[in-house]
Amino acid sequence: GQNIDQPTEMTATEGAIVQINCTYQTSGFNGLFWYQQHAGEAPTFLSYNVLDGLEEKGRFSSFLSRSKGYSYLLLKELQMKDSASYLCAVPYGGSQGNLIFGKGTKLSVKP
Amino acid sequence: EAGVAQSPRYKIIEKRQSVAFWCNPISGHATLYWYQQILGQGPKLLIQFQNNGVVDDSQLPKDRFSAERLKGVDSTLKIQPAKLEDSAVYLCASSPTRGGTEAFFGQGTRLTVV
């Protein structure tokens, strides 16, 4: 079966760096997604990792270790607008996979 | 490019009533998903369509939920009769292909069952 774990809440200071971890168990790996969801809004795509290593995209980076079943999202130079929930998700069902989401990590950025 | 459109944005109904939600995916996207997101949790897939065919409805409570995508474009999700525990945000998403590509989400319909 599939299982995704991520911390429920995190707090960080404006301008700082924060790392949001995600561990997963899945039968058949087909990549890992990170989505951002502001309160009351739709999830928006941040990143997709299918190979091990770090992928950088501006202030956001995502890391994947398939052997450890582990990923993290790194947010640099935090801004107040980064306060949101961050959802880790993995497809299931082979290449035809739908997304299984974690419960999300609610990040609060303080001034 | 227009995004995924959903309506209504908000709906309040009494338990045992019926409700329907509508979704218009991004033009040309063959795959359409309906997710249920209960407060404080991640979205849970209810049903996936590929064009007008159902690919996965294993987590759809079929005794009360139904969904269709008759012409392979718009989709409707219906709950009949609603229960208190159906209170959630219902998200529609679409993607160009199945799996491995990002899904684009609509704003969702927030359902409150009282």
Tab-separated table of C-alpha atoms in Angstrom:
chain	number	residue	atom	x	y	z
A	1	GLY	CA	0.000	0.000	0.000
A	2	GLN	CA	0.884	3.655	0.024
A	3	ASN	CA	1.727	5.805	3.030
A	4	ILE	CA	3.021	9.353	3.220
A	5	ASP	CA	4.229	11.130	6.351
A	6	GLN	CA	5.059	14.779	6.789
A	7	PRO	CA	5.071	17.083	9.819
A	8	THR	CA	1.751	18.711	10.596
A	9	GLU	CA	2.986	22.220	11.293
A	10	MET	CA	6.165	24.276	11.099
A	11	THR	CA	7.027	27.855	11.958
A	12	ALA	CA	9.889	29.889	10.523
A	13	THR	CA	11.059	33.477	10.365
A	14	GLU	CA	10.941	35.751	7.348
A	15	GLY	CA	14.240	35.603	5.457
A	16	ALA	CA	15.222	32.244	6.918
A	17	ILE	CA	15.497	28.788	5.337
A	18	VAL	CA	13.087	25.961	6.135
A	19	GLN	CA	13.146	22.288	5.185
A	20	ILE	CA	9.913	20.299	5.005
A	21	ASN	CA	10.439	16.546	5.086
A	22	CYS	CA	8.339	13.812	3.550
A	23	THR	CA	8.730	10.051	3.904
A	24	TYR	CA	6.773	7.682	1.744
A	25	GLN	CA	6.070	4.017	1.204
A	26	THR	CA	4.728	3.013	-2.153
A	27	SER	CA	4.554	-0.093	-4.290
A	28	GLY	CA	6.190	0.929	-7.538
A	29	PHE	CA	7.729	4.384	-7.575
A	30	ASN	CA	6.749	6.882	-10.261
A	31	GLY	CA	8.072	10.126	-8.923
A	32	LEU	CA	7.145	12.505	-6.128
A	33	PHE	CA	5.277	15.806	-6.327
A	34	TRP	CA	5.229	18.832	-4.067
A	35	TYR	CA	2.231	21.173	-4.129
A	36	GLN	CA	1.609	24.466	-2.335
A	37	GLN	CA	-1.855	25.264	-1.045
A	38	HIS	CA	-2.816	28.619	0.429
A	39	ALA	CA	-5.799	28.589	2.768
A	40	GLY	CA	-9.033	28.381	0.820
A	41	GLU	CA	-7.281	28.006	-2.510
A	42	ALA	CA	-6.417	25.221	-4.930
A	43	PRO	CA	-3.135	23.302	-4.670
A	44	THR	CA	-0.544	24.576	-7.135
A	45	PHE	CA	2.326	22.526	-8.515
A	46	LEU	CA	5.811	23.219	-7.157
A	47	SER	CA	8.049	20.335	-8.217
A	48	TYR	CA	8.291	16.793	-9.521
A	49	ASN	CA	11.262	14.531	-8.727
A	50	VAL	CA	11.743	11.148	-10.317
A	51	LEU	CA	15.532	10.780	-9.982
A	52	ASP	CA	17.669	11.023	-6.841
A	53	GLY	CA	19.181	14.356	-6.021
A	54	LEU	CA	18.391	17.999	-5.627
A	55	GLU	CA	16.416	20.050	-8.103
A	56	GLU	CA	16.525	23.804	-7.689
A	57	LYS	CA	13.888	26.199	-8.923
A	58	GLY	CA	14.427	29.723	-7.680
A	59	ARG	CA	13.885	29.972	-3.937
A	60	PHE	CA	12.439	26.460	-3.822
A	61	SER	CA	14.418	23.216	-4.105
A	62	SER	CA	13.283	19.633	-3.819
A	63	PHE	CA	15.376	16.610	-2.931
A	64	LEU	CA	14.665	12.937	-3.442
A	65	SER	CA	16.272	9.740	-2.151
A	66	ARG	CA	14.467	6.732	-3.601
A	67	SER	CA	16.462	4.215	-1.547
A	68	LYS	CA	15.399	5.937	1.678
A	69	GLY	CA	11.852	6.735	0.612
A	70	TYR	CA	12.538	10.339	1.528
A	71	SER	CA	12.090	13.777	0.050
A	72	TYR	CA	12.332	17.311	1.295
A	73	LEU	CA	11.264	20.713	0.093
A	74	LEU	CA	13.687	23.524	0.868
A	75	LEU	CA	12.427	27.085	0.937
A	76	LYS	CA	15.036	29.853	1.035
A	77	GLU	CA	14.698	33.559	1.786
A	78	LEU	CA	11.287	32.978	3.278
A	79	GLN	CA	8.602	35.543	2.567
A	80	MET	CA	5.322	36.087	4.364
A	81	LYS	CA	3.467	34.885	1.259
A	82	ASP	CA	5.108	31.472	1.690
A	83	SER	CA	2.751	30.826	4.611
A	84	ALA	CA	0.719	27.924	3.243
A	85	SER	CA	0.315	24.165	3.413
A	86	TYR	CA	2.847	22.097	1.511
A	87	LEU	CA	1.607	18.766	0.211
A	88	CYS	CA	3.798	15.813	-0.677
A	89	ALA	CA	2.212	13.378	-3.160
A	90	VAL	CA	3.145	10.217	-4.983
A	91	PRO	CA	1.397	8.556	-7.909
A	92	TYR	CA	0.144	5.022	-7.504
A	93	GLY	CA	-0.991	2.433	-9.973
A	94	GLY	CA	2.151	2.240	-12.058
A	95	SER	CA	2.576	4.669	-14.913
A	96	GLN	CA	-1.130	5.343	-14.873
A	97	GLY	CA	-0.922	6.621	-11.338
A	98	ASN	CA	-3.211	8.934	-9.512
A	99	LEU	CA	-1.854	11.032	-6.684
A	100	ILE	CA	-1.834	9.951	-3.061
A	101	PHE	CA	-1.363	13.060	-0.935
A	102	GLY	CA	0.127	13.427	2.501
A	103	LYS	CA	-1.841	15.400	5.067
A	104	GLY	CA	0.226	18.477	4.327
A	105	THR	CA	2.575	20.622	6.393
A	106	LYS	CA	1.186	23.977	7.453
A	107	LEU	CA	4.017	26.510	7.348
A	108	SER	CA	3.665	29.783	9.211
A	109	VAL	CA	6.190	32.502	8.386
A	110	LYS	CA	6.619	35.095	11.146
A	111	PRO	CA	8.095	38.582	10.712
B	1	GLU	CA	-4.755	29.682	-20.787
B	2	ALA	CA	-7.934	29.347	-18.752
B	3	GLY	CA	-7.657	27.179	-15.656
B	4	VAL	CA	-9.930	24.491	-14.288
B	5	ALA	CA	-13.347	25.996	-13.597
B	6	GLN	CA	-15.610	24.739	-10.836
B	7	SER	CA	-18.998	25.792	-9.572
B	8	PRO	CA	-20.444	26.573	-7.190
B	9	ARG	CA	-17.697	27.882	-4.904
B	10	TYR	CA	-19.723	27.294	-1.776
B	11	LYS	CA	-22.745	25.165	-0.943
B	12	ILE	CA	-24.621	24.589	2.293
B	13	ILE	CA	-27.210	21.816	2.433
B	14	GLU	CA	-29.012	19.800	5.048
B	15	LYS	CA	-28.181	16.146	5.591
B	16	ARG	CA	-30.098	13.770	3.334
B	17	GLN	CA	-30.367	16.425	0.633
B	18	SER	CA	-28.739	16.083	-2.780
B	19	VAL	CA	-26.029	18.267	-4.292
B	20	ALA	CA	-24.132	18.438	-7.568
B	21	PHE	CA	-20.829	20.016	-8.471
B	22	TRP	CA	-19.638	20.968	-11.933
B	23	CYS	CA	-16.141	21.037	-13.403
B	24	ASN	CA	-14.780	22.287	-16.711
B	25	PRO	CA	-11.169	21.137	-17.156
B	26	ILE	CA	-8.415	22.885	-19.079
B	27	SER	CA	-9.073	22.625	-22.804
B	28	GLY	CA	-7.483	19.541	-24.315
B	29	HIS	CA	-6.818	17.769	-21.032
B	30	ALA	CA	-7.877	14.167	-21.374
B	31	THR	CA	-7.612	13.225	-17.707
B	32	LEU	CA	-9.966	14.597	-15.071
B	33	TYR	CA	-9.910	13.919	-11.339
B	34	TRP	CA	-12.282	14.603	-8.479
B	35	TYR	CA	-10.708	14.875	-5.040
B	36	GLN	CA	-12.254	15.294	-1.596
B	37	GLN	CA	-10.290	17.392	0.902
B	38	ILE	CA	-11.451	17.305	4.489
B	39	LEU	CA	-10.239	20.162	6.660
B	40	GLY	CA	-6.679	19.601	7.838
B	41	GLN	CA	-6.018	16.715	5.475
B	42	GLY	CA	-4.558	16.226	2.028
B	43	PRO	CA	-6.831	15.689	-0.970
B	44	LYS	CA	-8.190	12.154	-1.422
B	45	LEU	CA	-8.913	10.889	-4.919
B	46	LEU	CA	-12.556	9.974	-5.513
B	47	ILE	CA	-12.587	9.230	-9.231
B	48	GLN	CA	-10.424	9.555	-12.324
B	49	PHE	CA	-11.661	9.853	-15.904
B	50	GLN	CA	-9.669	9.358	-19.063
B	51	ASN	CA	-11.733	11.143	-21.719
B	52	ASN	CA	-15.261	9.931	-20.901
B	53	GLY	CA	-14.254	6.601	-19.371
B	54	VAL	CA	-13.714	5.849	-15.678
B	55	VAL	CA	-10.144	4.744	-14.913
B	56	ASP	CA	-10.315	4.520	-11.135
B	57	ASP	CA	-13.301	4.904	-8.832
B	58	SER	CA	-12.094	2.560	-6.098
B	59	GLN	CA	-12.407	5.220	-3.383
B	60	LEU	CA	-15.756	6.609	-4.484
B	61	PRO	CA	-18.567	5.776	-2.008
B	62	LYS	CA	-20.821	4.488	-4.725
B	63	ASP	CA	-23.870	4.130	-2.506
B	64	ARG	CA	-24.184	7.920	-2.412
B	65	PHE	CA	-21.638	9.447	-4.807
B	66	SER	CA	-21.790	9.394	-8.579
B	67	ALA	CA	-19.854	11.165	-11.289
B	68	GLU	CA	-20.019	11.424	-15.038
B	69	ARG	CA	-18.114	12.953	-17.928
B	70	LEU	CA	-20.432	12.248	-20.792
B	71	LYS	CA	-18.682	14.052	-23.651
B	72	GLY	CA	-15.168	13.743	-22.319
B	73	VAL	CA	-15.008	17.421	-21.318
B	74	ASP	CA	-17.169	18.730	-18.455
B	75	SER	CA	-17.861	16.583	-15.447
B	76	THR	CA	-20.388	16.538	-12.638
B	77	LEU	CA	-20.078	14.965	-9.199
B	78	LYS	CA	-23.260	14.227	-7.279
B	79	ILE	CA	-23.938	13.285	-3.678
B	80	GLN	CA	-27.310	11.776	-2.872
B	81	PRO	CA	-28.142	11.751	0.016
B	82	ALA	CA	-25.509	13.841	1.787
B	83	LYS	CA	-24.172	13.029	5.239
B	84	LEU	CA	-22.540	15.303	7.786
B	85	GLU	CA	-19.155	13.689	7.122
B	86	ASP	CA	-19.331	14.758	3.469
B	87	SER	CA	-18.519	18.310	4.547
B	88	ALA	CA	-15.289	19.022	2.675
B	89	VAL	CA	-13.806	20.856	-0.269
B	90	TYR	CA	-14.346	19.027	-3.544
B	91	LEU	CA	-11.481	19.682	-5.932
B	92	CYS	CA	-11.478	18.997	-9.621
B	93	ALA	CA	-8.148	18.620	-11.412
B	94	SER	CA	-7.073	17.877	-14.951
B	95	SER	CA	-3.896	16.824	-16.701
B	96	PRO	CA	-2.912	16.256	-20.313
B	97	THR	CA	-2.001	12.593	-19.777
B	98	ARG	CA	-2.263	9.905	-17.119
B	99	GLY	CA	0.441	9.882	-14.463
B	100	GLY	CA	3.853	11.471	-14.388
B	101	THR	CA	2.653	14.950	-15.177
B	102	GLU	CA	1.344	17.645	-12.936
B	103	ALA	CA	-2.337	17.996	-12.300
B	104	PHE	CA	-3.920	21.446	-12.431
B	105	PHE	CA	-6.502	22.058	-9.734
B	106	GLY	CA	-9.624	24.168	-9.719
B	107	GLN	CA	-10.571	26.430	-6.805
B	108	GLY	CA	-12.841	23.765	-5.380
B	109	THR	CA	-16.368	23.709	-4.012
B	110	ARG	CA	-16.662	24.007	-0.265
B	111	LEU	CA	-19.586	21.863	0.880
B	112	THR	CA	-21.080	22.216	4.329
B	113	VAL	CA	-23.671	19.645	5.388
B	114	VAL	CA	-25.726	20.685	8.410
